mmCIF file of C-alpha atoms in Angstrom:
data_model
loop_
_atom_site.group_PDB
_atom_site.id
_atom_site.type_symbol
_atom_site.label_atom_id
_atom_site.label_comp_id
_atom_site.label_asym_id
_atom_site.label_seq_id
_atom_site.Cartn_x
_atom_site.Cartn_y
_atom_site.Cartn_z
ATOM 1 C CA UNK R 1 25.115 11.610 -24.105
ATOM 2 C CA UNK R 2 24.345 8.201 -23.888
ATOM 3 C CA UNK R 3 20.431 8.195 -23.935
ATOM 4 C CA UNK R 4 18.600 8.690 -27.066
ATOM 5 C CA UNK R 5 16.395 11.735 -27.412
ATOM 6 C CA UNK R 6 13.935 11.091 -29.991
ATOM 7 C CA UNK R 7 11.708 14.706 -29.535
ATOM 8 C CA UNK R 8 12.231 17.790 -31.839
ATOM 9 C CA UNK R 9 13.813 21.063 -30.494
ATOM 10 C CA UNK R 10 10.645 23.221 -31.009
ATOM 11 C CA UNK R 11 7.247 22.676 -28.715
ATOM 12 C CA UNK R 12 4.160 23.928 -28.896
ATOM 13 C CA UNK R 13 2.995 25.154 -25.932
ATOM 14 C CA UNK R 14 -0.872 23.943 -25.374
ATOM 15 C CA UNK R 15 -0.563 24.268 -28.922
ATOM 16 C CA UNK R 16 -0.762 26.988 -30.710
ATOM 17 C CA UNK R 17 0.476 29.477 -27.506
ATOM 18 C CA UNK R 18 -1.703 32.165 -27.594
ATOM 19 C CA UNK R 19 -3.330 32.115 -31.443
ATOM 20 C CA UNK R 20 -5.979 29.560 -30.416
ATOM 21 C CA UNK R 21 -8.066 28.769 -27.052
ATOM 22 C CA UNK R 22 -5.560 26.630 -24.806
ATOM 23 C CA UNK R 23 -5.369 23.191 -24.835
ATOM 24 C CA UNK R 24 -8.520 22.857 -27.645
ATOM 25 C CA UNK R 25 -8.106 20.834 -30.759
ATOM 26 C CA UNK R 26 -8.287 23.535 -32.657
ATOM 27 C CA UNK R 27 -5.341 25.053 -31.014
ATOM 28 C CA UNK R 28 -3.268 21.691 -31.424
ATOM 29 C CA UNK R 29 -4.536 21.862 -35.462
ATOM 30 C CA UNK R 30 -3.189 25.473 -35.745
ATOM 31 C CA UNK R 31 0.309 24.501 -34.132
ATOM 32 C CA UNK R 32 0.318 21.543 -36.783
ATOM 33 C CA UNK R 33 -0.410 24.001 -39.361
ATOM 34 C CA UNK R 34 2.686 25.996 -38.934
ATOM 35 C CA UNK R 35 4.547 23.222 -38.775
ATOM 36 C CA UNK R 36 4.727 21.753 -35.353
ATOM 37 C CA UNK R 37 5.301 18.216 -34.636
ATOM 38 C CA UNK R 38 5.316 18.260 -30.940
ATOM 39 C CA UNK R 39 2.806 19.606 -28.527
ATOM 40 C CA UNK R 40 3.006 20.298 -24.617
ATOM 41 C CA UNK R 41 -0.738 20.386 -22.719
ATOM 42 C CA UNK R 42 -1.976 20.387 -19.192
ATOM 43 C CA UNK R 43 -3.790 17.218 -17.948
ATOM 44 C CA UNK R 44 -5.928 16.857 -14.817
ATOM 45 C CA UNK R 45 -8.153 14.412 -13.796
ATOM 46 C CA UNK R 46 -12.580 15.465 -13.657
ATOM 47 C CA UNK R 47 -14.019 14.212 -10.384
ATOM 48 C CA UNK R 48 -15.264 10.655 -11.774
ATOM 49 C CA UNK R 49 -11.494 9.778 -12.838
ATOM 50 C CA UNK R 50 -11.688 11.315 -16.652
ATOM 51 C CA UNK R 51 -8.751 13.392 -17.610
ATOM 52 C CA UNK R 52 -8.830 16.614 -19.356
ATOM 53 C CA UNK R 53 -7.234 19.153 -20.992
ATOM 54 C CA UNK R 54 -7.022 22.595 -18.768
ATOM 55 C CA UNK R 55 -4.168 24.870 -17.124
ATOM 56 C CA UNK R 56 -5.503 26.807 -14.201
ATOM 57 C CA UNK R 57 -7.202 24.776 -11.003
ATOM 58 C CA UNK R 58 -10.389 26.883 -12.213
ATOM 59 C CA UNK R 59 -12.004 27.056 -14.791
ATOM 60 C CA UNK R 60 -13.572 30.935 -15.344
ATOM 61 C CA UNK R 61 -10.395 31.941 -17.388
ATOM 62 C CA UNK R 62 -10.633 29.709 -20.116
ATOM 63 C CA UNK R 63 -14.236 28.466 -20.180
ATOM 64 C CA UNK R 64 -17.732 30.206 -19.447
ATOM 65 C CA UNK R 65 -17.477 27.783 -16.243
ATOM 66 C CA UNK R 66 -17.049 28.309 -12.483
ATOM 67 C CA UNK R 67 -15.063 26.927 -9.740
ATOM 68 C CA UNK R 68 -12.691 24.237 -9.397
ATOM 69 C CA UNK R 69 -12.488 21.931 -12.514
ATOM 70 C CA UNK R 70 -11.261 19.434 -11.073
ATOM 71 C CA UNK R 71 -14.357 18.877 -8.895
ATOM 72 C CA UNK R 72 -16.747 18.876 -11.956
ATOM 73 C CA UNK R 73 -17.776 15.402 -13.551
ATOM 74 C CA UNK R 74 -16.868 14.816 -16.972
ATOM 75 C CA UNK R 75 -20.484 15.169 -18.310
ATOM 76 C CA UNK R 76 -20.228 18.553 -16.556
ATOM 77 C CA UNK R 77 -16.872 19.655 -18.051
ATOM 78 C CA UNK R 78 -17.765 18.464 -21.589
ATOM 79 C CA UNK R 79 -20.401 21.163 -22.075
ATOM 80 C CA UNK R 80 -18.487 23.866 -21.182
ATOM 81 C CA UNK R 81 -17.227 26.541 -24.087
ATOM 82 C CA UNK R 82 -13.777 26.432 -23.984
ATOM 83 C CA UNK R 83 -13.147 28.600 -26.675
ATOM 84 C CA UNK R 84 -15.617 32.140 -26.535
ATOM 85 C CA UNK R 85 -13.374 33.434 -24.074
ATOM 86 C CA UNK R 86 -10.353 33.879 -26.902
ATOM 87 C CA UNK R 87 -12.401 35.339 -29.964
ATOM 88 C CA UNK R 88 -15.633 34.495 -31.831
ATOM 89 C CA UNK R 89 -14.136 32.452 -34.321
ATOM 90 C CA UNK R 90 -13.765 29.524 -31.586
ATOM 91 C CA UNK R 91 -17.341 30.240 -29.677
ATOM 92 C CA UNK R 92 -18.215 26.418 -28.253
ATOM 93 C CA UNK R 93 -15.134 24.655 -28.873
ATOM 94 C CA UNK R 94 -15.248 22.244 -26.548
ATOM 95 C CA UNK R 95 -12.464 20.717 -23.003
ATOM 96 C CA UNK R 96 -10.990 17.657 -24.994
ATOM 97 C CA UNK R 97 -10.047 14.642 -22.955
ATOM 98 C CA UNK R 98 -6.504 13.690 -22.580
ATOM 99 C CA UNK R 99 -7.619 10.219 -24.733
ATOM 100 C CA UNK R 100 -8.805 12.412 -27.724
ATOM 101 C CA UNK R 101 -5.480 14.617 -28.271
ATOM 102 C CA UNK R 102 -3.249 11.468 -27.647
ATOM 103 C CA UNK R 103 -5.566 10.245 -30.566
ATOM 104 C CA UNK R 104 -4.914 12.399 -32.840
ATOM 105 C CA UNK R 105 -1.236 12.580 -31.778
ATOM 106 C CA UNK R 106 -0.423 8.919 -32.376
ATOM 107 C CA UNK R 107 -2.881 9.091 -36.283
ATOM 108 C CA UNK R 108 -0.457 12.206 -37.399
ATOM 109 C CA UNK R 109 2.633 11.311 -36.007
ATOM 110 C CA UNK R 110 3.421 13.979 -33.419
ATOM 111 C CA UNK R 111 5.107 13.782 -30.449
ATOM 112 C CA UNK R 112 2.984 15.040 -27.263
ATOM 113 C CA UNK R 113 4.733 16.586 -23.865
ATOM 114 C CA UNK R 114 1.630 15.949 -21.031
ATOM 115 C CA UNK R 115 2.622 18.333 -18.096
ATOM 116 C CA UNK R 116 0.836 16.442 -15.128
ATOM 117 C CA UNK R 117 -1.283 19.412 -13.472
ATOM 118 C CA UNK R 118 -3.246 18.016 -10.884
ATOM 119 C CA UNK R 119 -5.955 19.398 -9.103
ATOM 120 C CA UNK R 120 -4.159 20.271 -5.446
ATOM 121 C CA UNK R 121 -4.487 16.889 -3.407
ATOM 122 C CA UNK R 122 -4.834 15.113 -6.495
ATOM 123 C CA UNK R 123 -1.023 14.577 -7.078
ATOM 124 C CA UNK R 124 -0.453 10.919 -6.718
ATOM 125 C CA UNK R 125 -3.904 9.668 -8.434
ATOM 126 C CA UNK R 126 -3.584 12.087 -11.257
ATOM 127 C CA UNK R 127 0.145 10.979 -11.966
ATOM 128 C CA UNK R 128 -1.233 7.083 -12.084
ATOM 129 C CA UNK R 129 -4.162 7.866 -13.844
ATOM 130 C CA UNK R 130 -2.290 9.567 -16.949
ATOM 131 C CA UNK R 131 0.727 6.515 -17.134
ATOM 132 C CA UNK R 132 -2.250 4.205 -17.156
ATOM 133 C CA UNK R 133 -4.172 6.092 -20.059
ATOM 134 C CA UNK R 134 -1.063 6.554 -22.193
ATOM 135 C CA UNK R 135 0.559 2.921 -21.138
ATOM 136 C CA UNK R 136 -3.197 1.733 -22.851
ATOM 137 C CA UNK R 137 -2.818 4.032 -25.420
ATOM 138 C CA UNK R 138 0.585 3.815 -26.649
ATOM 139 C CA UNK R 139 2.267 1.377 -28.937
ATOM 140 C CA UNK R 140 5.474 0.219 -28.351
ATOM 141 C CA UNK R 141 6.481 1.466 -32.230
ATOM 142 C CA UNK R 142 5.768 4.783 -31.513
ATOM 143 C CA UNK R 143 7.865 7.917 -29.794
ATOM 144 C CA UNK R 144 6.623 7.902 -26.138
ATOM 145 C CA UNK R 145 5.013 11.068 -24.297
ATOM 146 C CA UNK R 146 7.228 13.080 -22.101
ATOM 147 C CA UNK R 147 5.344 13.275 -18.786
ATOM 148 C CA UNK R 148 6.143 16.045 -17.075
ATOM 149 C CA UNK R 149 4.963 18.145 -13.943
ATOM 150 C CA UNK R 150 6.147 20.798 -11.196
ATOM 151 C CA UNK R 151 4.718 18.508 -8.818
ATOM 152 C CA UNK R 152 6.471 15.476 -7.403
ATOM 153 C CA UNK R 153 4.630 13.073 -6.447
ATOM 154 C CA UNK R 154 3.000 12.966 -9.646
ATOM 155 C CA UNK R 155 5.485 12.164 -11.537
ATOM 156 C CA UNK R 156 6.743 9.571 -8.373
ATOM 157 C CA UNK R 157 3.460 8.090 -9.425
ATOM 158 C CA UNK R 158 4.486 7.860 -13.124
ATOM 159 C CA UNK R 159 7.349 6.200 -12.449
ATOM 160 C CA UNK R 160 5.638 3.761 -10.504
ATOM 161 C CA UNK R 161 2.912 2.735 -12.805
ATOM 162 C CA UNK R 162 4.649 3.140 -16.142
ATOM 163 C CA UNK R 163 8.386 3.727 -15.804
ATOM 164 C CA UNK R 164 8.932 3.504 -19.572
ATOM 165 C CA UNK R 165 7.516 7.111 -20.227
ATOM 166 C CA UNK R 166 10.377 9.628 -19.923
ATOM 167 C CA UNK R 167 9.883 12.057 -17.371
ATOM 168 C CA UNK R 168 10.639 15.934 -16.699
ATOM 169 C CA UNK R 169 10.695 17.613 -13.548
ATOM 170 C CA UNK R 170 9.457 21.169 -14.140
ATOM 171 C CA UNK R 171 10.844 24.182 -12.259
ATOM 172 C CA UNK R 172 10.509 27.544 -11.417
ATOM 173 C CA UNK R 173 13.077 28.695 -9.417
ATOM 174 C CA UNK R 174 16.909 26.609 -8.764
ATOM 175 C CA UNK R 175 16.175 25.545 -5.345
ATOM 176 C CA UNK R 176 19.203 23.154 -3.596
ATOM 177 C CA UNK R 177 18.820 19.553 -4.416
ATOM 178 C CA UNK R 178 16.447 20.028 -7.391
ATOM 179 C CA UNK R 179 19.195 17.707 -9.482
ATOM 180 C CA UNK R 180 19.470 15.582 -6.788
ATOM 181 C CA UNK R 181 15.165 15.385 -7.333
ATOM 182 C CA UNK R 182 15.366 14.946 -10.922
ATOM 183 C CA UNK R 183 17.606 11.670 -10.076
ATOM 184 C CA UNK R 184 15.787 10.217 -7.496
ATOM 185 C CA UNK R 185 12.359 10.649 -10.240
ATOM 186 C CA UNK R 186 14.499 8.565 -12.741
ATOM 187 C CA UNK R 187 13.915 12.026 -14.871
ATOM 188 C CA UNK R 188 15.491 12.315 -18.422
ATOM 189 C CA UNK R 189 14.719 16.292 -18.658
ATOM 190 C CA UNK R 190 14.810 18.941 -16.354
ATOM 191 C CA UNK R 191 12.382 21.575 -17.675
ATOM 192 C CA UNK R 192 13.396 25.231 -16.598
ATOM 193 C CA UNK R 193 12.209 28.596 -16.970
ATOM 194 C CA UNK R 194 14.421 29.883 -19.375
ATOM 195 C CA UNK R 195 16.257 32.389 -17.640
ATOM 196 C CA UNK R 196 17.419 29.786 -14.889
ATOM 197 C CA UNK R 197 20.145 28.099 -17.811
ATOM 198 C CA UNK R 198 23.090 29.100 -18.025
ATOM 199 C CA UNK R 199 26.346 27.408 -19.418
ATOM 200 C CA UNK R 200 27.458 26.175 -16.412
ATOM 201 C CA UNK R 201 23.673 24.617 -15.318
ATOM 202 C CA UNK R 202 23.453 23.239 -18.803
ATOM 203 C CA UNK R 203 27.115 21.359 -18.005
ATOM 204 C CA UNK R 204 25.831 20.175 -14.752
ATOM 205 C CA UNK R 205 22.702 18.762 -16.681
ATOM 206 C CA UNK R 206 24.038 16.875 -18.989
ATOM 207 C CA UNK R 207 26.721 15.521 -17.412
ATOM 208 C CA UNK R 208 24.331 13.345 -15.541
ATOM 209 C CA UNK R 209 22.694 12.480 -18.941
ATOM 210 C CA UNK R 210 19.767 14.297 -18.752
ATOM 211 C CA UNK R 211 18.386 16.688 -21.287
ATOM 212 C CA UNK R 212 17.773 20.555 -20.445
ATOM 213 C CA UNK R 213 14.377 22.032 -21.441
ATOM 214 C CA UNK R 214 12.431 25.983 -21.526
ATOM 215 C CA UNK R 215 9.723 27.345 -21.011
ATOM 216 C CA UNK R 216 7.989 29.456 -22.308
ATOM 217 C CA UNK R 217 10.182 30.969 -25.081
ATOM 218 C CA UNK R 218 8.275 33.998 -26.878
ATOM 219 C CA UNK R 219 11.047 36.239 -27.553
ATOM 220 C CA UNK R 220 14.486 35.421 -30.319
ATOM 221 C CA UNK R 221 17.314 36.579 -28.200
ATOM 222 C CA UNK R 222 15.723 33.766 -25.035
ATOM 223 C CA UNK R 223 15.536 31.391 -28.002
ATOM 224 C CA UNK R 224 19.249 32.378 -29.640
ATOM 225 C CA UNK R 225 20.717 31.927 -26.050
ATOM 226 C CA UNK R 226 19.108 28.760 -25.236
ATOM 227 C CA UNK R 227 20.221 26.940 -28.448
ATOM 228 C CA UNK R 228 24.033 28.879 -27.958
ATOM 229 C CA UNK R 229 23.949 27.187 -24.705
ATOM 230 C CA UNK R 230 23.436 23.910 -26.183
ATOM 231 C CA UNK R 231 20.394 23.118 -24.981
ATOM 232 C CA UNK R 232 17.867 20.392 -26.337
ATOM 233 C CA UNK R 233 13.856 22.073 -26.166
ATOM 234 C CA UNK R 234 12.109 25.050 -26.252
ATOM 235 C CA UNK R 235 8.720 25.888 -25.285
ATOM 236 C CA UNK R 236 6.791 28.376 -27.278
ATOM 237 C CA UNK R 237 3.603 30.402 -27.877
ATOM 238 C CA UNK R 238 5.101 31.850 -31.123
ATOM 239 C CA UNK R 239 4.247 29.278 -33.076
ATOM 240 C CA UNK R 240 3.862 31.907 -35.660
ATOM 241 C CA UNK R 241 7.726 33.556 -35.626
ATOM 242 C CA UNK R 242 9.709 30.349 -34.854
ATOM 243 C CA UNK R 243 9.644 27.786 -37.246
ATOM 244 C CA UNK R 244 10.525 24.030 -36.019
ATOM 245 C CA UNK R 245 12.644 23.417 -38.884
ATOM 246 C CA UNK R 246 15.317 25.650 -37.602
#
């Protein structure tokens, strides 16, 4: 394939999968600690335009918080323990902000994959608002983010207000015209759950020069297939059993 891909095979998914609270520092220093040089997170946007780090729409499974996160104010979100709920050991680890974690990213070197995972009706201003906070952040000298997101018309807004970032379109299930979606994006990744690749999907994929992507890989047979198939990332918890220098 024409297109260079500059990202490693091996991702850590919010980054350290399940050994660490979700999207934490910590959990990004653990996955770095085993070895990991790229990590995936969830970004949404607080309700006075600050993004954060958090998966679900609410916040009572990962944080001693209540309702919709997205419809909190930064001051709000930043007191919040985002780490009791996993063991003691993390007790009042704190949300981080997108900003911090793309810090930290860019001082060690890593690569970062931002899934865009807006706040439902937040799609379009949630897209913008990350291209703008990385397009500040980023130096031209340095591997871009891979911007990613199930949802469309956040990454249509990506494209729009920083078309250099590479982009993913995430999927769940193979639904007609998805490729035809990924084109239209100006995508370089289609990001699957693993089970929907297969050799002929994987052809299909990078014939049109993009780059075929899994989530989440726990298991080594899902991870043995995906790299027989030829295919370019995996998504993991197990940051513990897979090492990234395979």
């Amino acid at each position: 394939m024409e297109n260079l891909w500059p990202y490693p095979r091996w991702i850590a998914h919010r980054g350290a999968g399940k050994l660490a609270p979700e999207n934490t520092m910590s959990a990004f220093r653990l996955g770095a600690q085993y070895g990991y040089r790229m990590f995936e997170c969830d970004a949404k946007l607080s309700s006075d335009g600050v993004l954060f780090l958090l998966h679900d729409a609410t916040l009572q499974r990962t944080t001693n918080g209540h309702g919709t996160g997205g419809e909190l104010s930064w001051s709000a979100l930043s007191q919040l323990d985002a780490g009791a709920w996993h063991s003691r050991a993390y007790a009042g680890e704190n949300l981080p902000t997108l900003e911090a974690l793309a810090r930290w990213c860019l001082a060690n070197h890593f690569c970062l994959n931002v899934e865009i995972k807006p706040t439902p009706g937040t799609e379009a201003a949630t897209g913008r608002a990350v291209a703008e906070l990385l397009a500040r952040l980023w130096p031209a000298t340095a591997i871009a983010p891979l911007l990613t997101s199930f949802r469309p018309d956040a990454l249509a807004a990506v494209q729009a207000a920083a078309p250099q970032f590479p982009r993913g379109l995430l999927i769940d299930t193979l639904q007609p015209g998805c490729l035809d979606l990924v084109q239209q994006l100006g995508c370089q990744a289609l990001v699957c759950n693993h089970a929907l690749w297969d050799a002929a999907l994987v052809a299909q994929v990078h014939a049109l020069g993009l780059r075929a992507l899994s989530y989440t890989v726990n298991d080594e047979w899902a991870a043995q297939r995906l790299i027989d198939l030829g295919t370019d990332g995996i998504i993991t918890d197990r940051v513990d059993l897979f090492s990234p220098a395979r």
